[in-house]
mmCIF file of C-alpha atoms and ligand atoms in Angstrom:
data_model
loop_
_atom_site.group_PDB
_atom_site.id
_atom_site.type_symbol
_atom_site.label_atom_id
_atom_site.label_comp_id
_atom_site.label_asym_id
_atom_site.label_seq_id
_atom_site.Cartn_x
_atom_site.Cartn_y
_atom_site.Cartn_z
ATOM 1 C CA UNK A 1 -0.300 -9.327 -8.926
ATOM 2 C CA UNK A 2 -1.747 -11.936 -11.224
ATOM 3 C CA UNK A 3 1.203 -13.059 -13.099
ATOM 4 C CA UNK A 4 3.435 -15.652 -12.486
ATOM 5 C CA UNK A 5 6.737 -14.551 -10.757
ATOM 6 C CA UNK A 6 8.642 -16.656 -13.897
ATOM 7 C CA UNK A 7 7.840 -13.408 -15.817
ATOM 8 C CA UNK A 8 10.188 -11.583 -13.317
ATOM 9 C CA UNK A 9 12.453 -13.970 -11.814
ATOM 10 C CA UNK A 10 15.032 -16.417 -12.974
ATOM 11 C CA UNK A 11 17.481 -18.133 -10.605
ATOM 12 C CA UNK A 12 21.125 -18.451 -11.811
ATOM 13 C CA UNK A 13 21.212 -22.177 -10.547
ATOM 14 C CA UNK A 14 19.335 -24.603 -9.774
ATOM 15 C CA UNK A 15 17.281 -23.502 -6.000
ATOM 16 C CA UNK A 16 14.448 -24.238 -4.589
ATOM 17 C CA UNK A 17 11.534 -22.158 -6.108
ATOM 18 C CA UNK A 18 10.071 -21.140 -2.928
ATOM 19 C CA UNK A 19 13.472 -18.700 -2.248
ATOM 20 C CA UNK A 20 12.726 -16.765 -5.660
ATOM 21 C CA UNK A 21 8.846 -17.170 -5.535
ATOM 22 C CA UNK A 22 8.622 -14.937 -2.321
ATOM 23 C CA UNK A 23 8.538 -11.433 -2.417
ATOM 24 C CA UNK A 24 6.984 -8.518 -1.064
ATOM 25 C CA UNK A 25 3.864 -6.956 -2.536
ATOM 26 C CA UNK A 26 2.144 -3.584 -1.136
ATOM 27 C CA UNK A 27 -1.144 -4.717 -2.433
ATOM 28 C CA UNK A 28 -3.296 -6.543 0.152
ATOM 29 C CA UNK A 29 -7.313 -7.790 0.583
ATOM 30 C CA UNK A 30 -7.795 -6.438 3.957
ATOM 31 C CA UNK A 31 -9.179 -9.741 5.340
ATOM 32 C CA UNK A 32 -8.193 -11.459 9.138
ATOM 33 C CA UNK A 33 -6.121 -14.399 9.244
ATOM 34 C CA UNK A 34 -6.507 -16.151 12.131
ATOM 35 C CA UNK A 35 -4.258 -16.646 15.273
ATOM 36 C CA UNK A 36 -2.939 -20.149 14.427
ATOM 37 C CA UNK A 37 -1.680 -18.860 10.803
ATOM 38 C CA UNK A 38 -0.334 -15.790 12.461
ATOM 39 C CA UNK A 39 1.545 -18.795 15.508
ATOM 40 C CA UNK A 40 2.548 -20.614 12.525
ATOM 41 C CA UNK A 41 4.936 -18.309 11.420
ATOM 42 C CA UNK A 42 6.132 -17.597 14.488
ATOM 43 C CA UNK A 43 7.002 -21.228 14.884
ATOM 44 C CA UNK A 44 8.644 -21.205 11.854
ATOM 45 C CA UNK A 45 11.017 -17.891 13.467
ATOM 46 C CA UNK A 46 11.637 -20.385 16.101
ATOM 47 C CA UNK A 47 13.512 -22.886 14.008
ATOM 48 C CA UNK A 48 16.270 -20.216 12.823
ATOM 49 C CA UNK A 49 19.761 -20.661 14.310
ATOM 50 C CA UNK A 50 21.353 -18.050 16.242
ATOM 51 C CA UNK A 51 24.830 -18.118 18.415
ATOM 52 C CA UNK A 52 24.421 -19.898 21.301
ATOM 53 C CA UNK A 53 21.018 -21.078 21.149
ATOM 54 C CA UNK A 54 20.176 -17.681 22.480
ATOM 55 C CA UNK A 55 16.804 -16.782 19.977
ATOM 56 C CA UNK A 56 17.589 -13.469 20.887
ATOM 57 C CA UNK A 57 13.803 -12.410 18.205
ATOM 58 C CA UNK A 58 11.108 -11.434 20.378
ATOM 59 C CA UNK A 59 7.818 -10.321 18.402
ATOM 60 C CA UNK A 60 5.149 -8.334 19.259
ATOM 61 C CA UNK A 61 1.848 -8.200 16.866
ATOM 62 C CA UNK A 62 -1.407 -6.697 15.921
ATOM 63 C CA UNK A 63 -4.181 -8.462 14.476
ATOM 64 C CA UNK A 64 -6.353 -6.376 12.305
ATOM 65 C CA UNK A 65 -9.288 -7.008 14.006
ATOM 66 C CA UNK A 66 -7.660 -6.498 17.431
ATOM 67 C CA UNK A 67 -7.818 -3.250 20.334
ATOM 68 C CA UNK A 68 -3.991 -2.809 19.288
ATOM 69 C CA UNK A 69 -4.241 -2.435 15.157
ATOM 70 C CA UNK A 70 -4.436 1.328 15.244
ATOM 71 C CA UNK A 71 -1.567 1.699 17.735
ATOM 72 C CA UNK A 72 0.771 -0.854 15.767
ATOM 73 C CA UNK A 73 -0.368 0.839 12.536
ATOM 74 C CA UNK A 74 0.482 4.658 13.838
ATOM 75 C CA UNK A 75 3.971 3.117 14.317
ATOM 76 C CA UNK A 76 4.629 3.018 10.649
ATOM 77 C CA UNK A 77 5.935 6.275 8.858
ATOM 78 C CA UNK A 78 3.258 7.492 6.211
ATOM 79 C CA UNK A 79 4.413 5.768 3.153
ATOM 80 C CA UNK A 80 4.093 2.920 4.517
ATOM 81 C CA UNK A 81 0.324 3.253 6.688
ATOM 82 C CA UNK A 82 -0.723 4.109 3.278
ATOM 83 C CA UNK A 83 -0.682 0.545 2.168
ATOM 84 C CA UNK A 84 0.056 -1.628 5.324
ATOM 85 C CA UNK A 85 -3.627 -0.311 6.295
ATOM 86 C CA UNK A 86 -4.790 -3.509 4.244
ATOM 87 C CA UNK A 87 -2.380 -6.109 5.416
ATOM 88 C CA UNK A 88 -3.549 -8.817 8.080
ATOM 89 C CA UNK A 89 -1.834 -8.656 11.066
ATOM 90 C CA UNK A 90 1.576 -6.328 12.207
ATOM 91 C CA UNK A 91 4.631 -7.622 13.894
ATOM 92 C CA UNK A 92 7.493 -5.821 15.978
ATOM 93 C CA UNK A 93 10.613 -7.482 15.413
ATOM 94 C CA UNK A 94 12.816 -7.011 18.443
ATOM 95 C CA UNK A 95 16.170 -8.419 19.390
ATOM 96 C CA UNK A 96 18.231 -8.974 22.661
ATOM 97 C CA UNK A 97 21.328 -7.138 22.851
ATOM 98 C CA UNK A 98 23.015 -9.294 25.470
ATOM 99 C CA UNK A 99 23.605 -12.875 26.106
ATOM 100 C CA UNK A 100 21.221 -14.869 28.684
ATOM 101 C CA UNK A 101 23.687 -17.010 30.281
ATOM 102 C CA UNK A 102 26.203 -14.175 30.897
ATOM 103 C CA UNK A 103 24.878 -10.970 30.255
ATOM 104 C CA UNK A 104 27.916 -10.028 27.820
ATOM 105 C CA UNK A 105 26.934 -8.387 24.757
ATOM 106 C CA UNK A 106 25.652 -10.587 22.222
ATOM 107 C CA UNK A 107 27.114 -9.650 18.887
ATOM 108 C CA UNK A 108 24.979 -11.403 16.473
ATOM 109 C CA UNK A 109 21.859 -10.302 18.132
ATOM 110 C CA UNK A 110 20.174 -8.407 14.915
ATOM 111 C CA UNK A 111 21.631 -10.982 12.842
ATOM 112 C CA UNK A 112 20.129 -13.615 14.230
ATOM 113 C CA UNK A 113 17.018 -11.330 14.038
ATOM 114 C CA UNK A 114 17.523 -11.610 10.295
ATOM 115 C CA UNK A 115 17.402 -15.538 9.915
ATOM 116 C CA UNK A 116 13.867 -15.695 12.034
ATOM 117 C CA UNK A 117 12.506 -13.398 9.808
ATOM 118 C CA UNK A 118 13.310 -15.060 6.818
ATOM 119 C CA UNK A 119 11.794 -17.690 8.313
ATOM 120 C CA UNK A 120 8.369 -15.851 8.639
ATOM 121 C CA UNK A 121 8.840 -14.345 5.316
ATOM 122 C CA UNK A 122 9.371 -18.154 3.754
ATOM 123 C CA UNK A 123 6.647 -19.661 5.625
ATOM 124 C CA UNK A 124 4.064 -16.794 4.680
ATOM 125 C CA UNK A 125 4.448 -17.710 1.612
ATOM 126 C CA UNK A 126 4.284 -21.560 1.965
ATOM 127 C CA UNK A 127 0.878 -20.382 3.458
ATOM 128 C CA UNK A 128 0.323 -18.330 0.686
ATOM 129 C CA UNK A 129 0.008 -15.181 2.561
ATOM 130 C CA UNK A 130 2.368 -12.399 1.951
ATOM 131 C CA UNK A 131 5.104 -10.488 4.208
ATOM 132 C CA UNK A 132 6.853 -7.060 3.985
ATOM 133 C CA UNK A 133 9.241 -5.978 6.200
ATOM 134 C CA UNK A 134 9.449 -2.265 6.945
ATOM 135 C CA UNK A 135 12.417 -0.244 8.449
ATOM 136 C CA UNK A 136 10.343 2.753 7.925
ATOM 137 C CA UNK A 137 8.788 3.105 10.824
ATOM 138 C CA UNK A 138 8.732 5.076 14.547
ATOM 139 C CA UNK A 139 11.613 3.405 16.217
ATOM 140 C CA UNK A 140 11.820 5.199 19.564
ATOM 141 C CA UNK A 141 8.086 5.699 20.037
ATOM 142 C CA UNK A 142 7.768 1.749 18.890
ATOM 143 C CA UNK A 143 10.073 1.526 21.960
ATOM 144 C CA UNK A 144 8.497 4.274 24.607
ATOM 145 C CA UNK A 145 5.155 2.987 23.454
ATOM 146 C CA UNK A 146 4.961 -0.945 23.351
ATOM 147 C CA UNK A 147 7.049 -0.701 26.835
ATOM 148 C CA UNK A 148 10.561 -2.568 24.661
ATOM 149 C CA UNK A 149 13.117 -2.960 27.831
ATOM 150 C CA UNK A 150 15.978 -1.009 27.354
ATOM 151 C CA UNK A 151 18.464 -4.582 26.896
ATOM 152 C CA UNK A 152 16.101 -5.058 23.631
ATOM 153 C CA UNK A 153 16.673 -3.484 19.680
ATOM 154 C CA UNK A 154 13.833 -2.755 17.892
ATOM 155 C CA UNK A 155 14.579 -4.607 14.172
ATOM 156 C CA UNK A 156 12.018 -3.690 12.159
ATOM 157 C CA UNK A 157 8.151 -4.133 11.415
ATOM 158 C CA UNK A 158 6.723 -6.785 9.265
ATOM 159 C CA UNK A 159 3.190 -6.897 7.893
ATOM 160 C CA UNK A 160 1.917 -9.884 7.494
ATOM 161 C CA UNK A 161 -1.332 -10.355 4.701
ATOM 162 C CA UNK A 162 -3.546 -11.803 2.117
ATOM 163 C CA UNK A 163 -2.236 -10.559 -1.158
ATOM 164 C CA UNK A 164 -4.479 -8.941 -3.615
ATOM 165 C CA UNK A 165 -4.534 -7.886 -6.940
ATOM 166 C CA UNK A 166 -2.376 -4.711 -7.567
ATOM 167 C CA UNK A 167 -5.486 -3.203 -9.601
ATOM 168 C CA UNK A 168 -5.980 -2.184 -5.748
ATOM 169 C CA UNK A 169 -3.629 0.148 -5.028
ATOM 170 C CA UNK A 170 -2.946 3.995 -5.943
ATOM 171 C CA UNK A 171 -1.079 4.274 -9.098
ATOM 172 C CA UNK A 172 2.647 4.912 -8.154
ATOM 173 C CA UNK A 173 2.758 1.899 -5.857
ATOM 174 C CA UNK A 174 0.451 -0.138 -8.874
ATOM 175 C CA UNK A 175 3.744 0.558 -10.861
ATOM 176 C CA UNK A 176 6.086 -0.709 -8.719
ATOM 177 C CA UNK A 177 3.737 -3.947 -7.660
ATOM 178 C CA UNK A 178 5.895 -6.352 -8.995
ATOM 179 C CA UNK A 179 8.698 -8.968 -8.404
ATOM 180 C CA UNK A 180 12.414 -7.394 -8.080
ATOM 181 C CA UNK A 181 15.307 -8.547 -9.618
ATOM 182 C CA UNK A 182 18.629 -9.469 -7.724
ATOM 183 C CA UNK A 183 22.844 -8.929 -8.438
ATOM 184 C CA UNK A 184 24.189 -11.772 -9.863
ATOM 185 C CA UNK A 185 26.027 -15.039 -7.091
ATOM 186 C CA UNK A 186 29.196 -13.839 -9.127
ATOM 187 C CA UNK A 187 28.827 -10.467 -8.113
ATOM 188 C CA UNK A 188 28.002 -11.227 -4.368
ATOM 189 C CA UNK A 189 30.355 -14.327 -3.739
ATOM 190 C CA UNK A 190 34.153 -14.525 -4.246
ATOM 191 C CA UNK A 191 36.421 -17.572 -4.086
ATOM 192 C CA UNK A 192 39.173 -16.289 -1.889
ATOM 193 C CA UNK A 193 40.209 -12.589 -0.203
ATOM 194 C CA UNK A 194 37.830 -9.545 -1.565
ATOM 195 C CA UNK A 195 38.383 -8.861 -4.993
ATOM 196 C CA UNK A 196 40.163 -5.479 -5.978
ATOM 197 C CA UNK A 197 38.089 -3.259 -8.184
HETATM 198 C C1 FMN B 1 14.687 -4.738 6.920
HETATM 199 C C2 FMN B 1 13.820 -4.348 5.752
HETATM 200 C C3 FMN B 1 13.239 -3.097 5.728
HETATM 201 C C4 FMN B 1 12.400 -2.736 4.668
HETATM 202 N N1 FMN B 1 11.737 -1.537 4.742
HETATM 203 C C5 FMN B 1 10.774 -1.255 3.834
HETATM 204 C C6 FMN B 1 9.931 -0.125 4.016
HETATM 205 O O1 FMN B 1 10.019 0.613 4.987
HETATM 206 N N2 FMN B 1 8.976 0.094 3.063
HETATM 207 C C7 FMN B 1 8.822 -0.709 1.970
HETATM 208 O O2 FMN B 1 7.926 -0.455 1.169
HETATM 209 N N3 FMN B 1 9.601 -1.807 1.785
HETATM 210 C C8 FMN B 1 10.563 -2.112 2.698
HETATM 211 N N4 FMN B 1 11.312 -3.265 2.571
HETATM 212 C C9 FMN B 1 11.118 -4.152 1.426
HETATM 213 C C10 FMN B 1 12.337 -4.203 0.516
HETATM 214 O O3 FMN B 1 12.397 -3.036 -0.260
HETATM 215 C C11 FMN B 1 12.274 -5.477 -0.358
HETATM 216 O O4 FMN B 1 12.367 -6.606 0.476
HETATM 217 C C12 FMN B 1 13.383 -5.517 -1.386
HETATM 218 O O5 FMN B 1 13.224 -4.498 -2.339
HETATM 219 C C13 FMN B 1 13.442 -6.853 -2.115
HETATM 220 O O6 FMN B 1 12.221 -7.131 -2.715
HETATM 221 P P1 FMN B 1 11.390 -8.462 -2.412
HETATM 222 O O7 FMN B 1 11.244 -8.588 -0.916
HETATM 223 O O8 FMN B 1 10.075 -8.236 -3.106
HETATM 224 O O9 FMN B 1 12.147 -9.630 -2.973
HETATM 225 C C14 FMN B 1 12.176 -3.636 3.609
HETATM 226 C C15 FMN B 1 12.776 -4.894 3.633
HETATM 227 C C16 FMN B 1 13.587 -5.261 4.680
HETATM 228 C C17 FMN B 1 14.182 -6.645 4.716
#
């Protein structure tokens, strides 16, 4: 994608651009990044909040140039090989079901998840390398092959990469290479109890 996300995107209020600047393209170079990039968003993942201090996110990743690439990348369902074959590096988001200091089930565990990806997702971007996360993928044979103890949820996949113009990929994901749209605040955020329809 060559033009400017303005084209796509306008925020309702005033924001910061880089929350409507990031999004998730399918169209990648294919080059490495190196390890500290890749640690760089995982620092950012450790900065999210979750309850209790707990950082219930653990990650597991591929490098592209690494004995594990093929492995992660057989984890994805088709669709998604097809163009995650080009990204940079993969990353297993997992999350701890139950709290450290008590065992008791932690009930924010995946949504604390969410907030460290974001995190990634922002800080890719601020790097200007590109994230997309990916639900479609193996989940059970993610978890029977990359050894995931049973007291851990496997989140999602993310693949991390350089992007590239969408002149690169296959022509029904070329179509769709391009910025989404959102719902409007007013239709996401009400003063008060739930609206009635
Ligand atoms: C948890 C999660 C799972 C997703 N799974 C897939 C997926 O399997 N394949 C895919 O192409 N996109 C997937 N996406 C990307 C979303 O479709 C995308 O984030 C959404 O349409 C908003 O677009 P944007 O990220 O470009 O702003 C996923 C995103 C999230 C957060």
């Amino acid at each position: 994608m060559t033009e400017p996300v303005e084209i796509y995107r306008t925020p309702g209020f005033p924001v910061d651009y880089q929350f409507w600047q990031r999004w998730s393209p399918r169209a990648f170079t294919g080059e490495a990044i190196r390890e500290d990039q890749l640690m760089s968003l995982f620092e950012a993942a450790r900065w999210a909040p979750s309850c209790f201090n707990e950082q219930p996110w653990r990650f597991l990743y591929a490098q592209r140039d690494s004995s594990d690439w093929q492995l992660f990348l057989d984890l994805l369902m088709e669709g998604n090989q097809a163009w995650a074959e080009n990204s940079s590096a993969l990353i297993v988001v997992l999350s701890k079901k139950s709290f450290s200091h008590n065992g008791k089930p932690n009930g924010t565990h995946s949504f604390d998840c969410g907030a460290a990806w974001q995190n990634i997702a922002l800080q890719a971007a601020l790097m200007g390398l590109a994230t997309h996360g990916m639900a479609g993928i193996h989940y059970q044979r993610i978890a029977d092959e990359l050894n995931v103890p049973d007291d851990f949820n496997v989140e999602m996949m993310i693949a991390v990469g350089v992007p590239a113009s969408a002149d690169t990929l296959e022509e029904s994901l070329r179509e769709r290479e391009k910025p989404s749209d959102r719902k409007a605040v007013t239709e996401t955020c009400f003063a008060g109890r739930f609206p009635e329809d």
